[in-house]
């Protein structure tokens, strides 16, 4: 049964232009279309690799200071939210590991729900964490 898979990475400094091309390669997306709304900045495209639609979003830079505390993490970091619409759940670990490998940051997977009676408040409830650390470039063997 296909479902929507939610992943997120906390990093306020990430810019879409920094990772757009690489994510297109990783997920075999012909082109990620970039757009902004009053509140959200997002990219979307179709992943041939996972046979689903991908949406990558986060609040616009100018809206990030207005986020509710429930959205902010302990260091005022902003979630970069990645949604795989209608995806086979068998791909969950593969997607999480590939995101973790690329971003070199913990990647969270779980449930994202709107906070009632708010315009833009969301709860990010983690179910899994992908946090493999690669030390291969740091260790020198003689």
PDB file of C-alpha atoms in Angstrom:
ATOM      1  CA  UNK A   1       0.000   0.000   0.000  1.00  0.00           C
ATOM      2  CA  UNK A   2       1.424   3.352  -1.025  1.00  0.00           C
ATOM      3  CA  UNK A   3       1.648   6.139   1.537  1.00  0.00           C
ATOM      4  CA  UNK A   4       3.126   9.560   2.139  1.00  0.00           C
ATOM      5  CA  UNK A   5       6.560   9.357   3.758  1.00  0.00           C
ATOM      6  CA  UNK A   6       7.751  12.371   5.775  1.00  0.00           C
ATOM      7  CA  UNK A   7      11.426  13.119   6.445  1.00  0.00           C
ATOM      8  CA  UNK A   8      13.077  16.220   7.856  1.00  0.00           C
ATOM      9  CA  UNK A   9      16.522  17.613   8.569  1.00  0.00           C
ATOM     10  CA  UNK A  10      17.239  20.445  11.002  1.00  0.00           C
ATOM     11  CA  UNK A  11      19.590  23.070   9.631  1.00  0.00           C
ATOM     12  CA  UNK A  12      18.820  26.765   9.344  1.00  0.00           C
ATOM     13  CA  UNK A  13      21.761  27.395   7.017  1.00  0.00           C
ATOM     14  CA  UNK A  14      20.717  25.058   4.189  1.00  0.00           C
ATOM     15  CA  UNK A  15      19.753  26.858   0.979  1.00  0.00           C
ATOM     16  CA  UNK A  16      17.839  25.204  -1.843  1.00  0.00           C
ATOM     17  CA  UNK A  17      20.470  26.137  -4.408  1.00  0.00           C
ATOM     18  CA  UNK A  18      23.063  24.203  -2.354  1.00  0.00           C
ATOM     19  CA  UNK A  19      21.380  20.813  -2.677  1.00  0.00           C
ATOM     20  CA  UNK A  20      18.963  21.021  -5.580  1.00  0.00           C
ATOM     21  CA  UNK A  21      21.158  19.366  -8.246  1.00  0.00           C
ATOM     22  CA  UNK A  22      22.401  16.621  -5.948  1.00  0.00           C
ATOM     23  CA  UNK A  23      18.894  15.654  -4.800  1.00  0.00           C
ATOM     24  CA  UNK A  24      17.793  15.546  -8.440  1.00  0.00           C
ATOM     25  CA  UNK A  25      20.548  12.960  -9.033  1.00  0.00           C
ATOM     26  CA  UNK A  26      19.932  10.968  -5.845  1.00  0.00           C
ATOM     27  CA  UNK A  27      16.186  10.614  -6.446  1.00  0.00           C
ATOM     28  CA  UNK A  28      16.351  10.552 -10.270  1.00  0.00           C
ATOM     29  CA  UNK A  29      14.222  13.642 -10.721  1.00  0.00           C
ATOM     30  CA  UNK A  30      14.430  15.302 -14.125  1.00  0.00           C
ATOM     31  CA  UNK A  31      14.004  18.761 -12.619  1.00  0.00           C
ATOM     32  CA  UNK A  32      12.935  20.081  -9.241  1.00  0.00           C
ATOM     33  CA  UNK A  33      10.652  23.061  -9.777  1.00  0.00           C
ATOM     34  CA  UNK A  34      11.237  25.847  -7.253  1.00  0.00           C
ATOM     35  CA  UNK A  35       8.528  28.199  -6.037  1.00  0.00           C
ATOM     36  CA  UNK A  36       7.605  30.347  -3.054  1.00  0.00           C
ATOM     37  CA  UNK A  37       4.361  31.318  -1.387  1.00  0.00           C
ATOM     38  CA  UNK A  38       3.638  33.854   1.327  1.00  0.00           C
ATOM     39  CA  UNK A  39       4.953  31.450   3.936  1.00  0.00           C
ATOM     40  CA  UNK A  40       6.631  28.445   2.267  1.00  0.00           C
ATOM     41  CA  UNK A  41       9.565  28.009  -0.055  1.00  0.00           C
ATOM     42  CA  UNK A  42       9.448  24.659  -1.823  1.00  0.00           C
ATOM     43  CA  UNK A  43      10.628  22.441  -4.663  1.00  0.00           C
ATOM     44  CA  UNK A  44       8.743  19.550  -6.213  1.00  0.00           C
ATOM     45  CA  UNK A  45       9.253  16.928  -8.896  1.00  0.00           C
ATOM     46  CA  UNK A  46       8.678  13.298  -9.821  1.00  0.00           C
ATOM     47  CA  UNK A  47      11.185  10.680  -8.672  1.00  0.00           C
ATOM     48  CA  UNK A  48      11.684   7.928 -11.243  1.00  0.00           C
ATOM     49  CA  UNK A  49      13.745   5.992  -8.708  1.00  0.00           C
ATOM     50  CA  UNK A  50      10.946   5.754  -6.132  1.00  0.00           C
ATOM     51  CA  UNK A  51       7.965   6.180  -8.480  1.00  0.00           C
ATOM     52  CA  UNK A  52       6.452   9.031  -6.478  1.00  0.00           C
ATOM     53  CA  UNK A  53       6.118  12.814  -6.216  1.00  0.00           C
ATOM     54  CA  UNK A  54       8.645  14.596  -3.999  1.00  0.00           C
ATOM     55  CA  UNK A  55       8.041  17.896  -2.216  1.00  0.00           C
ATOM     56  CA  UNK A  56      10.851  19.647  -0.329  1.00  0.00           C
ATOM     57  CA  UNK A  57       9.729  22.637   1.705  1.00  0.00           C
ATOM     58  CA  UNK A  58      10.465  24.955   4.581  1.00  0.00           C
ATOM     59  CA  UNK A  59       9.371  28.388   5.750  1.00  0.00           C
ATOM     60  CA  UNK A  60      10.701  31.334   3.743  1.00  0.00           C
ATOM     61  CA  UNK A  61      13.801  32.962   5.220  1.00  0.00           C
ATOM     62  CA  UNK A  62      11.799  36.034   6.292  1.00  0.00           C
ATOM     63  CA  UNK A  63       9.162  33.895   8.060  1.00  0.00           C
ATOM     64  CA  UNK A  64      11.570  31.767  10.082  1.00  0.00           C
ATOM     65  CA  UNK A  65      11.700  34.184  13.012  1.00  0.00           C
ATOM     66  CA  UNK A  66       7.912  33.960  13.382  1.00  0.00           C
ATOM     67  CA  UNK A  67       7.742  30.180  13.808  1.00  0.00           C
ATOM     68  CA  UNK A  68       6.085  28.687  16.856  1.00  0.00           C
ATOM     69  CA  UNK A  69       8.364  27.085  19.443  1.00  0.00           C
ATOM     70  CA  UNK A  70       6.923  23.675  18.580  1.00  0.00           C
ATOM     71  CA  UNK A  71       8.435  23.946  15.091  1.00  0.00           C
ATOM     72  CA  UNK A  72      11.838  25.220  16.220  1.00  0.00           C
ATOM     73  CA  UNK A  73      14.384  22.807  17.564  1.00  0.00           C
ATOM     74  CA  UNK A  74      16.605  23.589  20.566  1.00  0.00           C
ATOM     75  CA  UNK A  75      19.097  25.643  18.516  1.00  0.00           C
ATOM     76  CA  UNK A  76      16.502  27.647  16.593  1.00  0.00           C
ATOM     77  CA  UNK A  77      17.023  25.380  13.594  1.00  0.00           C
ATOM     78  CA  UNK A  78      14.382  25.156  10.923  1.00  0.00           C
ATOM     79  CA  UNK A  79      13.115  21.848   9.575  1.00  0.00           C
ATOM     80  CA  UNK A  80      13.677  21.133   5.907  1.00  0.00           C
ATOM     81  CA  UNK A  81      10.658  18.908   5.234  1.00  0.00           C
ATOM     82  CA  UNK A  82      10.782  16.238   2.508  1.00  0.00           C
ATOM     83  CA  UNK A  83       7.547  14.472   1.579  1.00  0.00           C
ATOM     84  CA  UNK A  84       7.408  11.456  -0.731  1.00  0.00           C
ATOM     85  CA  UNK A  85       3.761  11.294  -1.881  1.00  0.00           C
ATOM     86  CA  UNK A  86       2.292   7.888  -2.671  1.00  0.00           C
ATOM     87  CA  UNK A  87       5.570   6.087  -2.048  1.00  0.00           C
ATOM     88  CA  UNK A  88       6.100   2.415  -1.355  1.00  0.00           C
ATOM     89  CA  UNK A  89       6.935   2.167   2.384  1.00  0.00           C
ATOM     90  CA  UNK A  90       9.544  -0.479   1.531  1.00  0.00           C
ATOM     91  CA  UNK A  91      11.732   2.462   0.412  1.00  0.00           C
ATOM     92  CA  UNK A  92      11.632   4.212   3.814  1.00  0.00           C
ATOM     93  CA  UNK A  93      15.036   3.069   5.062  1.00  0.00           C
ATOM     94  CA  UNK A  94      16.696   3.553   1.683  1.00  0.00           C
ATOM     95  CA  UNK A  95      15.436   7.149   1.451  1.00  0.00           C
ATOM     96  CA  UNK A  96      16.384   7.918   5.074  1.00  0.00           C
ATOM     97  CA  UNK A  97      19.885   6.494   4.657  1.00  0.00           C
ATOM     98  CA  UNK A  98      20.467   8.296   1.349  1.00  0.00           C
ATOM     99  CA  UNK A  99      19.378  11.623   2.868  1.00  0.00           C
ATOM    100  CA  UNK A 100      21.604  11.045   5.899  1.00  0.00           C
ATOM    101  CA  UNK A 101      24.548  10.150   3.674  1.00  0.00           C
ATOM    102  CA  UNK A 102      24.065  13.281   1.553  1.00  0.00           C
ATOM    103  CA  UNK A 103      23.336  15.869   4.272  1.00  0.00           C
ATOM    104  CA  UNK A 104      25.705  14.304   6.839  1.00  0.00           C
ATOM    105  CA  UNK A 105      23.134  15.304   9.467  1.00  0.00           C
ATOM    106  CA  UNK A 106      20.578  13.303  11.435  1.00  0.00           C
ATOM    107  CA  UNK A 107      17.510  12.677   9.279  1.00  0.00           C
ATOM    108  CA  UNK A 108      14.179  12.156  10.998  1.00  0.00           C
ATOM    109  CA  UNK A 109      11.237  10.183   9.639  1.00  0.00           C
ATOM    110  CA  UNK A 110       7.785  10.238  11.131  1.00  0.00           C
ATOM    111  CA  UNK A 111       4.492  12.036  11.312  1.00  0.00           C
ATOM    112  CA  UNK A 112       3.973  15.698  10.529  1.00  0.00           C
ATOM    113  CA  UNK A 113       0.663  17.171  11.610  1.00  0.00           C
ATOM    114  CA  UNK A 114      -0.826  20.637  11.631  1.00  0.00           C
ATOM    115  CA  UNK A 115      -1.295  22.262  15.019  1.00  0.00           C
ATOM    116  CA  UNK A 116      -4.991  23.128  15.396  1.00  0.00           C
ATOM    117  CA  UNK A 117      -5.976  26.793  15.392  1.00  0.00           C
ATOM    118  CA  UNK A 118      -2.683  27.989  13.879  1.00  0.00           C
ATOM    119  CA  UNK A 119      -1.971  29.226  10.387  1.00  0.00           C
ATOM    120  CA  UNK A 120       1.405  27.598   9.933  1.00  0.00           C
ATOM    121  CA  UNK A 121       2.155  25.578  13.069  1.00  0.00           C
ATOM    122  CA  UNK A 122       3.238  21.967  12.604  1.00  0.00           C
ATOM    123  CA  UNK A 123       4.284  19.156  14.927  1.00  0.00           C
ATOM    124  CA  UNK A 124       7.172  16.979  13.796  1.00  0.00           C
ATOM    125  CA  UNK A 125       6.877  13.639  15.623  1.00  0.00           C
ATOM    126  CA  UNK A 126       9.885  11.417  14.967  1.00  0.00           C
ATOM    127  CA  UNK A 127       9.485   7.683  14.582  1.00  0.00           C
ATOM    128  CA  UNK A 128      12.963   6.895  13.212  1.00  0.00           C
ATOM    129  CA  UNK A 129      16.326   8.630  13.107  1.00  0.00           C
ATOM    130  CA  UNK A 130      18.917   8.001  10.409  1.00  0.00           C
ATOM    131  CA  UNK A 131      22.218   9.122  11.874  1.00  0.00           C
ATOM    132  CA  UNK A 132      25.076   7.091  10.468  1.00  0.00           C
ATOM    133  CA  UNK A 133      28.350   8.988  10.810  1.00  0.00           C
ATOM    134  CA  UNK A 134      30.996   8.494   8.135  1.00  0.00           C
ATOM    135  CA  UNK A 135      34.521   8.865   9.482  1.00  0.00           C
ATOM    136  CA  UNK A 136      36.234   7.476   6.367  1.00  0.00           C
ATOM    137  CA  UNK A 137      37.627  10.867   5.308  1.00  0.00           C
ATOM    138  CA  UNK A 138      38.918  11.660   8.790  1.00  0.00           C
ATOM    139  CA  UNK A 139      40.953   8.547   9.560  1.00  0.00           C
ATOM    140  CA  UNK A 140      44.360   8.181   7.948  1.00  0.00           C
ATOM    141  CA  UNK A 141      45.898   4.733   7.918  1.00  0.00           C
ATOM    142  CA  UNK A 142      49.646   4.482   7.283  1.00  0.00           C
TER     143      UNK A 142
END
